């Protein structure tokens, strides 16, 4: 056990895990050793005979569990980014043990009594009121105890513990089946003619994917986690498009090895029961207690305000593409003819634009350059530091202040390409969080799912992938720039419906003139993109917004439908349930299918967003308002960046995030900026 590299802090810069020394056999022993040590530390806090102080209660609680926290962060990153069969099996085995461990903490009467018994109004220096980050920590910890059942009776605690263990197993199983089903649903084509419209690079990548999957020839198109696949915008053959769409749409819905709907139904049912046990009418009502939205009614009001205008826009857009196509439009036709409208009416060729968006240049001269201009950051790739898989890269991030040498802030880990063992989508995670209390600087990662280019070829991005790169790096900045005292309050540890806000704000720099001029250059010639083309892109910004908004609303409403179930409710036919609730909300899934279906909705059934997918729109309300603030205050300047950094990015959850927002902007957000951005006014 003493040789397990997960049980002692890494000696690498910033505590980067020593991936070369870590093997899968280390995880289970490290998890179990970490849990045992954590239990001992918590027992010591609860049984401490000394008078309770902030130091020997809440700070001791914050300090406890270091080894367990370390192994959890490493493993959770790896099982999502490189979830081999072995790691998925470990996840299924350890998930219920971790759930039981959490219950042992938050349902412990003695520990809760010790923490809750401290008088926060007399726990500061010289018996004064506890204030600032210390008080915030105490209040957040106590709130978490209450929300996790600390005040239930013994019988209810026992039932809650059972539900938590079962939900942990179901979430792990759902994630495993989803990854396997996504890989199994990749669509094979025998000839290049069936894929006419794909670029030479994409055909080369598809041929390589087919070989890697064991095919003797042909082309294999891997699927993104969305319903609507990016290939549909360029593949000319209608039958090929239909095959791609239906493979994506049917994922996880057919009984068999990778069937996922039964897991979704059981999770929703058990969450409803858990909410009832804790005194709430539904999981959605329970989850929203810890969000910035004032309640389920406010969330529904925002969605209902957007639905009529979004669906009306989608119908107008459909009429346009149908007239162009000359036949009724099916879901697999929409992206293809929508792209034609962009090319013919707006002079924007989305596929052709890729030659101007080479990954390394976009990253260096776009994403990193914007962070440098706003926040004074610099990035140095550390080729001496290894990632956890081939192609994973590490950068050291430094703060180049106005005077003195650069100060190291942490590490940024970039994992950009798809692999069969990788979860779909894009996300940010932390291997270590910033904490001045623990003396630790952050190590954050971004994961994307860009198709791996053939050997020796550049990685060219779509416009959407460029946007995703900027978006996910906004999350990374939230972690890297944290100055929080406590890891519990650091970086992205904010309410779910606030966490997307900084990342959405960072998207605005994608088209900022001085940034786009640096990165949007032809991969072969280095020639800057035509300014008139950029103007055309901006002119086309609202084209397709009705479709995109309606796709998103479908997923957000499905999430709320599943999590507004009352305790005791059963769902016999999940696909009928989906259709019924979408239509009842005023959406037409035949017109625009939802962005995710219940059988591949990782966010809510294996990703922590249950009753929280609305948060993208809620956060965008703040984002749209912030974009207007930047524009009215001079845009991309160091002064503006420092204000956003000081009042918001660095704060994490050290104070109410909406207080941070008002401190930055000077007022509450105006929702009209969001509606105008989406063409809904």
XYZ file of C-alpha atoms in Angstrom:
681
model
C 0.000 0.000 0.000
C 2.867 2.390 0.683
C 3.839 2.043 -2.993
C 0.452 3.186 -4.255
C 1.158 6.540 -6.001
C -2.387 7.752 -5.322
C -1.957 7.686 -1.553
C 0.695 10.397 -1.381
C 0.728 13.824 -3.024
C 2.417 13.932 -6.412
C 5.815 15.586 -6.485
C 5.297 16.802 -10.055
C 4.740 20.531 -10.674
C 1.452 21.774 -9.215
C 0.662 18.261 -8.022
C -0.058 16.938 -11.528
C -0.830 13.231 -11.080
C 2.043 10.979 -12.071
C 0.114 9.144 -14.770
C 3.119 7.072 -15.756
C 3.210 5.570 -12.260
C -0.558 5.060 -11.875
C -2.133 1.812 -13.023
C -5.715 0.616 -12.791
C -4.849 -1.805 -9.976
C -4.077 1.184 -7.727
C -7.583 2.660 -7.741
C -9.655 0.315 -5.578
C -7.037 0.027 -2.793
C -6.533 3.804 -2.855
C -10.265 4.482 -2.707
C -10.736 2.152 0.252
C -7.676 3.377 2.118
C -8.744 6.975 1.517
C -12.246 6.309 2.818
C -10.903 4.588 5.933
C -8.558 7.495 6.704
C -11.360 9.998 6.077
C -13.669 8.178 8.511
C -10.993 8.290 11.193
C -10.470 12.020 10.702
C -14.207 12.721 10.919
C -14.617 10.572 14.017
C -11.869 12.626 15.649
C -13.727 15.854 14.844
C -17.027 14.537 16.213
C -15.440 13.137 19.392
C -13.075 16.041 20.135
C -13.573 16.879 23.849
C -12.267 20.418 23.380
C -14.634 23.326 23.109
C -15.854 23.686 19.526
C -14.063 26.370 17.502
C -14.088 27.179 13.805
C -10.571 25.710 13.585
C -11.400 22.315 15.123
C -14.771 21.930 13.368
C -15.224 23.462 9.922
C -11.564 23.896 9.043
C -10.825 20.397 10.280
C -13.749 19.142 8.166
C -12.389 20.988 5.114
C -8.906 19.579 5.675
C -10.101 15.977 6.069
C -10.168 13.392 3.302
C -7.178 14.613 1.296
C -6.114 11.209 -0.110
C -9.693 10.289 -0.966
C -10.252 13.612 -2.703
C -7.059 13.085 -4.680
C -7.969 9.614 -5.960
C -11.548 10.654 -6.722
C -10.413 13.541 -8.887
C -7.932 11.425 -10.821
C -10.335 8.555 -11.349
C -13.393 10.623 -12.271
C -11.337 12.354 -14.955
C -9.982 9.114 -16.366
C -13.241 7.176 -16.402
C -14.834 9.981 -18.447
C -11.904 10.686 -20.775
C -10.520 7.159 -21.168
C -13.185 4.848 -19.773
C -11.758 1.437 -20.612
C -13.767 -1.650 -19.693
C -11.560 -2.087 -16.634
C -12.162 1.468 -15.426
C -15.889 1.229 -16.097
C -15.967 -1.953 -14.006
C -14.053 -0.221 -11.199
C -16.541 2.658 -11.384
C -19.516 0.304 -11.006
C -17.856 -1.426 -8.062
C -16.734 1.666 -6.174
C -19.708 3.976 -6.837
C -22.020 2.397 -4.230
C -19.163 2.349 -1.697
C -18.550 6.047 -2.267
C -22.267 6.756 -1.919
C -22.313 4.852 1.357
C -19.254 6.762 2.511
C -20.924 10.083 1.773
C -24.004 8.964 3.671
C -21.854 7.958 6.619
C -20.616 11.553 6.708
C -23.780 13.557 6.148
C -26.105 11.289 8.147
C -23.753 11.165 11.164
C -25.686 12.713 14.063
C -22.642 13.291 16.245
C -20.691 15.034 13.500
C -23.649 17.190 12.487
C -24.347 18.111 16.101
C -20.707 19.142 16.588
C -20.754 21.375 13.485
C -24.233 22.786 13.955
C -23.546 23.520 17.597
C -20.948 26.175 16.811
C -22.386 29.656 17.199
C -21.353 31.380 13.961
C -22.143 34.765 15.477
C -19.510 34.221 18.164
C -16.976 31.969 16.451
C -14.671 34.594 14.974
C -11.656 36.228 16.522
C -12.251 37.402 20.108
C -15.710 35.847 20.038
C -16.942 38.072 17.238
C -19.231 37.148 14.375
C -17.695 34.728 11.882
C -17.465 36.574 8.582
C -16.292 36.434 4.969
C -15.147 33.153 3.448
C -15.080 31.460 6.850
C -18.775 32.112 7.402
C -19.590 31.160 3.824
C -17.812 27.829 4.303
C -19.701 27.089 7.493
C -23.070 28.020 6.002
C -22.492 25.986 2.842
C -21.353 22.910 4.788
C -24.377 23.068 7.091
C -26.723 23.550 4.137
C -25.246 20.482 2.473
C -25.750 18.417 5.643
C -29.396 19.449 5.781
C -30.022 18.810 2.066
C -28.411 15.381 2.328
C -30.651 14.282 5.177
C -28.834 15.065 8.419
C -32.098 15.983 10.161
C -34.086 12.864 9.141
C -35.127 10.187 11.601
C -33.306 6.856 11.728
C -35.696 4.945 9.460
C -35.677 7.667 6.823
C -31.890 7.834 6.956
C -31.675 4.097 6.311
C -33.973 4.349 3.287
C -32.065 7.389 2.006
C -28.786 5.488 2.247
C -30.266 2.669 0.166
C -31.543 5.109 -2.469
C -28.175 6.852 -2.699
C -26.290 3.596 -3.221
C -28.731 2.425 -5.865
C -28.634 5.766 -7.689
C -24.845 5.668 -7.738
C -24.922 2.231 -9.346
C -27.524 3.303 -11.910
C -25.599 6.425 -12.880
C -22.422 4.425 -13.404
C -24.245 1.756 -15.409
C -25.951 4.383 -17.563
C -22.625 6.031 -18.371
C -21.038 2.715 -19.258
C -23.877 1.641 -21.521
C -24.033 5.039 -23.159
C -20.340 5.014 -24.101
C -20.593 1.454 -25.397
C -23.772 2.154 -27.357
C -22.309 5.293 -28.901
C -19.307 3.328 -30.126
C -21.511 0.489 -31.380
C -23.788 2.929 -33.225
C -21.022 4.357 -35.419
C -22.201 4.062 -39.031
C -20.169 2.073 -41.570
C -20.253 2.867 -45.278
C -18.677 0.722 -47.942
C -17.890 3.368 -50.529
C -16.730 6.953 -50.658
C -19.601 7.725 -53.033
C -22.072 7.211 -50.184
C -20.261 9.977 -48.308
C -19.914 12.479 -51.137
C -19.569 15.947 -49.622
C -17.101 14.958 -46.922
C -13.679 16.543 -47.173
C -10.646 14.452 -48.012
C -9.487 14.821 -44.414
C -12.806 13.574 -43.042
C -12.810 10.618 -45.444
C -9.272 9.781 -44.395
C -10.263 9.963 -40.717
C -13.339 7.793 -41.364
C -11.216 5.200 -43.170
C -8.768 5.118 -40.261
C -11.681 4.753 -37.805
C -13.009 1.805 -39.821
C -9.640 0.060 -39.716
C -9.288 0.699 -35.982
C -12.745 -0.802 -35.413
C -11.769 -3.984 -37.269
C -13.392 -3.422 -40.666
C -11.479 -4.634 -43.687
C -12.269 -1.440 -45.560
C -14.850 1.276 -45.960
C -15.519 4.281 -43.778
C -16.810 4.583 -40.219
C -18.524 7.750 -39.001
C -18.446 8.075 -35.235
C -21.321 9.883 -33.556
C -21.338 12.937 -31.336
C -23.557 12.806 -28.266
C -26.103 15.181 -29.842
C -29.166 13.986 -31.731
C -28.271 16.054 -34.807
C -24.898 14.945 -36.146
C -22.373 17.343 -37.733
C -21.950 14.992 -40.725
C -25.523 15.754 -41.791
C -24.569 19.250 -42.921
C -22.219 17.970 -45.644
C -23.193 14.418 -46.712
C -25.011 14.776 -50.026
C -26.717 11.383 -50.251
C -30.098 11.515 -48.530
C -30.142 7.811 -47.679
C -26.730 8.109 -46.024
C -27.990 11.059 -43.992
C -31.037 9.060 -42.924
C -28.840 6.193 -41.728
C -26.651 8.574 -39.707
C -29.620 10.307 -38.088
C -31.503 7.141 -37.218
C -28.396 5.531 -35.735
C -28.066 8.548 -33.458
C -31.773 8.831 -32.648
C -32.218 5.178 -31.692
C -29.196 4.904 -29.400
C -30.020 3.102 -26.183
C -33.717 2.597 -27.009
C -33.661 -1.038 -28.167
C -33.732 -3.710 -25.430
C -30.407 -5.450 -25.319
C -26.903 -5.137 -23.932
C -26.753 -1.336 -24.130
C -30.391 -0.493 -23.385
C -30.452 2.652 -21.247
C -34.080 3.706 -20.870
C -34.731 1.322 -17.991
C -31.867 2.950 -16.095
C -33.224 6.425 -16.838
C -36.715 5.512 -15.618
C -35.432 3.939 -12.420
C -33.204 6.926 -11.669
C -36.079 9.374 -12.135
C -38.361 7.247 -9.956
C -35.834 6.908 -7.148
C -34.936 10.593 -7.262
C -38.620 11.444 -6.850
C -38.793 9.150 -3.827
C -35.627 10.684 -2.384
C -37.049 14.192 -2.805
C -40.222 13.149 -1.003
C -38.214 11.643 1.816
C -36.429 14.984 2.222
C -39.693 16.911 2.249
C -39.985 18.130 -1.344
C -42.758 17.478 -3.899
C -40.303 16.512 -6.672
C -36.610 16.193 -7.413
C -36.732 19.437 -9.392
C -38.073 21.361 -6.374
C -35.378 19.784 -4.195
C -32.523 20.460 -6.631
C -33.467 24.105 -7.107
C -33.015 24.869 -3.413
C -29.274 25.113 -4.080
C -29.430 27.164 -7.298
C -29.481 30.851 -8.160
C -32.910 30.521 -9.806
C -35.529 31.381 -7.162
C -37.564 28.241 -7.844
C -39.130 25.887 -10.367
C -41.793 28.444 -11.236
C -39.166 30.976 -12.317
C -37.410 28.384 -14.464
C -40.634 27.335 -16.161
C -41.542 30.977 -16.700
C -38.274 31.624 -18.546
C -38.667 28.520 -20.728
C -42.315 29.229 -21.462
C -41.436 32.789 -22.438
C -39.008 31.486 -25.050
C -40.920 28.489 -26.480
C -43.541 30.256 -28.668
C -41.064 32.563 -30.381
C -38.464 29.806 -30.816
C -40.897 27.344 -32.391
C -42.345 30.062 -34.643
C -38.797 30.832 -35.826
C -38.160 27.116 -36.408
C -41.282 26.805 -38.558
C -40.244 29.776 -40.686
C -36.780 28.305 -41.068
C -38.263 24.955 -42.041
C -40.366 26.598 -44.745
C -37.217 28.201 -46.147
C -35.227 24.973 -46.316
C -38.192 23.005 -47.609
C -38.616 25.411 -50.479
C -34.930 25.000 -51.292
C -35.071 21.197 -51.072
C -38.283 20.817 -53.079
C -39.562 18.010 -50.846
C -40.786 17.552 -47.255
C -37.940 18.043 -44.790
C -36.993 15.249 -42.402
C -34.656 15.729 -39.416
C -31.741 14.336 -41.448
C -32.356 16.870 -44.202
C -32.441 19.982 -42.052
C -28.683 20.483 -41.434
C -27.823 19.866 -45.101
C -30.241 22.425 -46.530
C -29.704 24.878 -43.665
C -26.015 24.862 -44.639
C -27.029 25.538 -48.249
C -29.030 28.563 -47.113
C -25.919 29.834 -45.330
C -23.840 29.373 -48.471
C -26.349 30.782 -50.937
C -28.083 33.529 -48.979
C -25.346 34.544 -46.559
C -22.286 33.474 -48.585
C -21.055 31.360 -45.651
C -19.641 27.915 -46.394
C -19.361 26.297 -42.970
C -17.476 23.277 -44.309
C -15.079 25.447 -46.309
C -14.325 27.586 -43.271
C -12.521 24.698 -41.596
C -9.360 25.361 -43.587
C -9.061 28.592 -41.557
C -9.474 26.934 -38.157
C -6.465 24.768 -37.386
C -6.538 23.503 -33.796
C -3.122 24.643 -32.581
C -3.474 28.098 -34.105
C -6.984 28.557 -32.714
C -5.726 27.504 -29.308
C -2.539 29.586 -29.306
C -3.593 32.696 -31.230
C -7.255 32.645 -30.270
C -8.153 31.097 -26.929
C -4.836 31.755 -25.183
C -4.412 35.162 -26.823
C -7.787 36.360 -25.534
C -6.888 35.208 -22.023
C -3.604 37.060 -22.301
C -5.209 40.304 -23.445
C -7.895 40.204 -20.764
C -6.141 38.721 -17.757
C -2.408 38.947 -18.458
C -1.958 35.176 -18.703
C 0.789 33.352 -20.581
C 0.973 29.685 -21.567
C 4.008 27.455 -21.943
C 3.568 23.905 -23.134
C 5.303 21.491 -20.763
C 6.428 18.646 -22.996
C 8.277 17.250 -19.992
C 4.918 16.552 -18.302
C 2.884 13.587 -19.491
C -0.850 13.283 -19.880
C -2.910 10.172 -19.184
C -3.246 9.094 -22.845
C -1.420 9.696 -26.133
C -2.128 13.151 -27.479
C -3.038 14.684 -24.103
C -1.014 17.881 -23.620
C -0.050 20.006 -20.618
C 0.524 23.765 -20.398
C 1.822 25.807 -17.482
C -0.275 28.938 -16.972
C 1.405 32.040 -15.550
C 0.151 35.432 -14.461
C 2.258 38.130 -16.096
C 1.629 40.993 -13.737
C 2.441 44.636 -14.502
C 5.625 44.398 -12.455
C 7.860 41.581 -11.349
C 8.394 38.111 -12.824
C 5.483 35.913 -13.979
C 3.718 33.980 -11.209
C 2.708 30.392 -11.871
C -1.049 29.888 -11.554
C -1.451 26.214 -12.371
C -1.625 23.691 -15.196
C -3.999 23.356 -18.120
C -4.470 19.852 -19.551
C -5.862 19.623 -23.092
C -7.483 16.420 -24.378
C -9.055 17.362 -27.691
C -9.557 14.234 -29.807
C -12.168 11.530 -29.719
C -11.349 7.956 -28.749
C -13.613 4.884 -28.429
C -13.290 4.930 -24.636
C -14.142 8.622 -24.278
C -17.519 9.981 -23.249
C -19.192 12.109 -25.881
C -19.455 15.881 -25.696
C -17.076 18.396 -24.170
C -16.347 19.271 -20.565
C -13.970 20.770 -18.021
C -12.743 18.897 -14.964
C -10.186 19.484 -12.238
C -7.366 17.229 -11.113
C -6.734 19.699 -8.288
C -8.588 22.805 -7.153
C -7.149 26.099 -5.987
C -7.042 26.533 -2.212
C -4.898 28.979 -0.265
C -5.874 27.088 2.901
C -4.290 23.892 1.563
C -1.538 25.742 -0.312
C -2.577 24.190 -3.622
C -2.812 25.636 -7.126
C -5.219 24.233 -9.714
C -4.745 21.619 -12.405
C -7.702 21.803 -14.795
C -8.524 19.910 -17.967
C -10.619 20.483 -21.060
C -12.017 17.571 -23.057
C -13.405 17.850 -26.587
C -14.315 15.202 -29.133
C -12.688 16.371 -32.367
C -12.217 13.539 -34.894
C -8.586 12.459 -34.897
C -6.943 13.559 -38.180
C -5.017 11.048 -40.217
C -1.312 10.762 -39.486
C 0.540 13.903 -40.529
C -2.568 15.951 -41.287
C -3.641 19.069 -39.373
C -6.688 19.045 -37.124
C -9.209 21.389 -38.713
C -12.177 22.603 -36.700
C -15.742 23.459 -37.551
C -17.146 26.789 -36.417
C -19.028 24.935 -33.665
C -15.838 23.260 -32.478
C -14.048 26.611 -32.317
C -16.935 27.893 -30.214
C -16.690 24.838 -27.955
C -12.955 25.404 -27.492
C -13.587 28.964 -26.287
C -16.532 27.807 -24.140
C -14.706 25.053 -22.286
C -11.716 27.298 -21.714
C -14.071 29.717 -19.975
C -14.655 26.946 -17.434
C -10.904 26.410 -17.209
C -10.375 30.106 -16.439
C -12.952 29.878 -13.666
C -10.768 27.218 -12.055
C -7.359 28.671 -12.869
C -8.084 32.201 -11.640
C -9.660 31.208 -8.321
C -8.260 32.878 -5.225
C -10.585 31.031 -2.843
C -9.322 30.094 0.581
C -11.207 26.787 0.639
C -11.422 24.175 -2.123
C -15.078 23.615 -1.252
C -15.808 27.151 -2.484
C -13.233 27.310 -5.263
C -13.582 27.908 -8.977
C -16.516 26.119 -10.552
C -17.937 24.977 -7.176
C -20.865 27.346 -7.709
C -24.579 26.609 -8.160
C -25.311 24.513 -11.239
C -27.242 27.296 -12.957
C -24.338 29.725 -12.549
C -21.465 27.471 -13.567
C -22.070 27.884 -17.314
C -22.038 31.673 -17.133
C -18.250 32.350 -17.266
C -17.809 29.783 -20.036
C -20.556 31.348 -22.132
C -19.039 34.795 -21.659
C -15.717 33.506 -22.977
C -17.389 32.561 -26.272
C -17.734 36.250 -27.154
C -14.007 36.573 -27.918
C -14.238 34.014 -30.722
C -15.301 36.708 -33.207
C -13.659 39.700 -31.560
C -11.756 41.441 -34.400
C -8.262 41.490 -32.890
C -8.599 37.841 -31.789
C -10.110 36.331 -34.928
C -7.513 38.150 -37.051
C -4.824 36.210 -35.201
C -6.185 32.684 -35.405
C -8.487 32.494 -38.459
C -5.802 31.902 -41.074
C -5.668 29.427 -43.918
C -3.861 26.293 -42.819
C -1.773 26.100 -46.011
C -1.064 29.742 -46.847
C -1.389 31.520 -43.508
C -3.638 34.050 -45.210
C -6.102 35.761 -42.869
C -9.760 35.029 -43.364
C -11.574 37.500 -45.616
C -13.120 40.255 -43.431
C -16.179 40.194 -45.683
C -16.628 36.524 -44.853
C -16.555 37.348 -41.156
C -19.202 40.007 -41.743
C -21.287 37.421 -43.568
C -20.923 35.017 -40.632
C -22.155 37.693 -38.254
C -25.023 38.555 -40.611
C -26.041 34.883 -40.613
C -25.874 34.572 -36.817
C -29.637 34.467 -36.353
C -30.167 32.001 -39.190
C -30.999 28.630 -37.632
C -31.446 30.121 -34.165
C -35.061 28.969 -34.035
C -33.949 25.402 -34.717
C -31.036 25.532 -32.254
C -33.125 27.085 -29.490
C -35.935 24.585 -29.993
C -33.468 21.663 -29.891
C -32.145 22.959 -26.597
C -35.602 23.640 -25.143
C -36.639 20.081 -25.961
C -33.788 18.709 -23.874
C -34.351 21.171 -21.021
C -38.047 20.322 -20.862
C -37.369 16.578 -20.964
C -35.056 17.039 -17.995
C -37.742 18.882 -16.032
C -40.406 16.363 -17.059
C -38.395 13.467 -15.653
C -37.568 15.352 -12.481
C -40.953 16.893 -11.787
C -42.377 13.409 -11.131
C -44.148 13.124 -7.802
C -42.975 10.407 -5.388
C -44.616 7.095 -6.243
C -45.105 7.928 -9.929
C -44.115 5.257 -12.441
C -43.387 5.652 -16.163
C -44.340 2.563 -18.145
C -43.407 3.774 -21.634
C -40.465 6.223 -21.556
C -40.591 7.030 -25.274
C -44.297 7.878 -25.084
C -43.517 9.914 -21.958
C -40.937 11.903 -23.937
C -43.291 12.680 -26.807
C -46.215 13.494 -24.539
C -44.314 16.045 -22.479
C -42.662 17.730 -25.443
C -45.996 18.208 -27.198
C -47.696 19.356 -23.981
C -45.021 22.050 -23.590
C -45.740 23.389 -27.068
C -42.872 21.692 -28.916
C -43.101 19.458 -31.973
C -40.471 16.668 -31.925
C -41.361 15.870 -35.538
C -40.396 19.418 -36.472
C -37.257 19.593 -34.312
C -36.075 16.579 -32.274
C -34.623 17.436 -28.848
C -30.870 17.879 -28.555
C -30.689 14.770 -26.371
C -32.991 11.831 -25.829
C -33.513 10.095 -22.507
C -31.403 7.153 -23.680
C -28.309 9.315 -24.299
C -28.829 12.274 -21.979
C -25.551 12.023 -20.088
C -25.968 15.405 -18.416
C -28.938 14.297 -16.349
C -28.491 10.538 -15.977
C -24.723 10.297 -15.586
C -23.400 13.818 -15.237
C -24.831 15.744 -12.287
C -27.244 18.007 -14.209
C -30.498 16.352 -13.056
C -33.140 19.122 -13.081
C -30.347 21.461 -14.147
C -30.153 21.438 -17.925
C -32.163 24.660 -17.934
C -29.050 26.267 -16.479
C -27.509 26.925 -19.903
C -30.360 29.290 -20.740
C -30.433 30.760 -17.227
C -26.687 31.384 -17.381
C -27.019 32.790 -20.891
C -29.308 35.467 -19.512
C -26.334 36.660 -17.422
C -23.943 36.060 -20.311
C -25.917 38.156 -22.818
C -26.102 40.982 -20.303
C -22.348 40.725 -19.656
C -21.539 40.845 -23.367
C -23.436 44.125 -23.563
C -21.463 45.388 -20.546
C -18.123 44.584 -22.208
C -19.171 46.200 -25.476
C -20.348 49.362 -23.768
C -17.117 49.590 -21.724
C -14.567 49.215 -24.506
C -14.529 45.464 -25.119
C -11.312 43.453 -24.939
C -9.209 45.487 -22.523
C -7.039 44.500 -19.602
C -9.022 46.844 -17.361
C -12.308 45.137 -18.210
C -10.752 41.700 -17.840
C -9.332 42.539 -14.436
C -12.742 43.732 -13.240
C -14.401 40.502 -14.425
C -11.589 38.488 -12.875
C -11.588 40.311 -9.534
C -15.335 40.443 -8.964
C -16.396 37.179 -10.531
C -13.904 34.626 -11.892
C -11.659 34.643 -8.837
C -14.535 34.497 -6.359
C -16.002 31.066 -7.009
C -18.607 30.435 -4.321
C -16.879 32.504 -1.635
C -19.952 34.741 -1.663
C -23.390 34.505 -3.254
C -22.620 34.327 -7.013
C -25.414 36.772 -7.798
C -23.766 39.209 -5.391
C -20.586 38.744 -7.424
C -22.521 39.400 -10.605
C -23.990 42.626 -9.278
C -20.559 43.703 -7.983
C -19.200 43.246 -11.511
C -22.016 44.765 -13.569
C -23.513 47.186 -11.064
C -27.047 45.814 -11.528
C -29.199 42.739 -12.133
C -29.204 41.161 -15.589
C -31.711 42.358 -18.181
C -33.327 39.282 -19.855
C -34.105 41.288 -22.997
C -30.458 40.962 -24.084
C -30.903 37.167 -24.167
C -34.163 37.324 -26.109
C -32.716 39.770 -28.612
C -29.585 37.626 -29.108
C -31.729 34.607 -29.952
C -33.942 36.579 -32.315
C -36.934 36.290 -30.008
C -37.802 39.986 -29.814
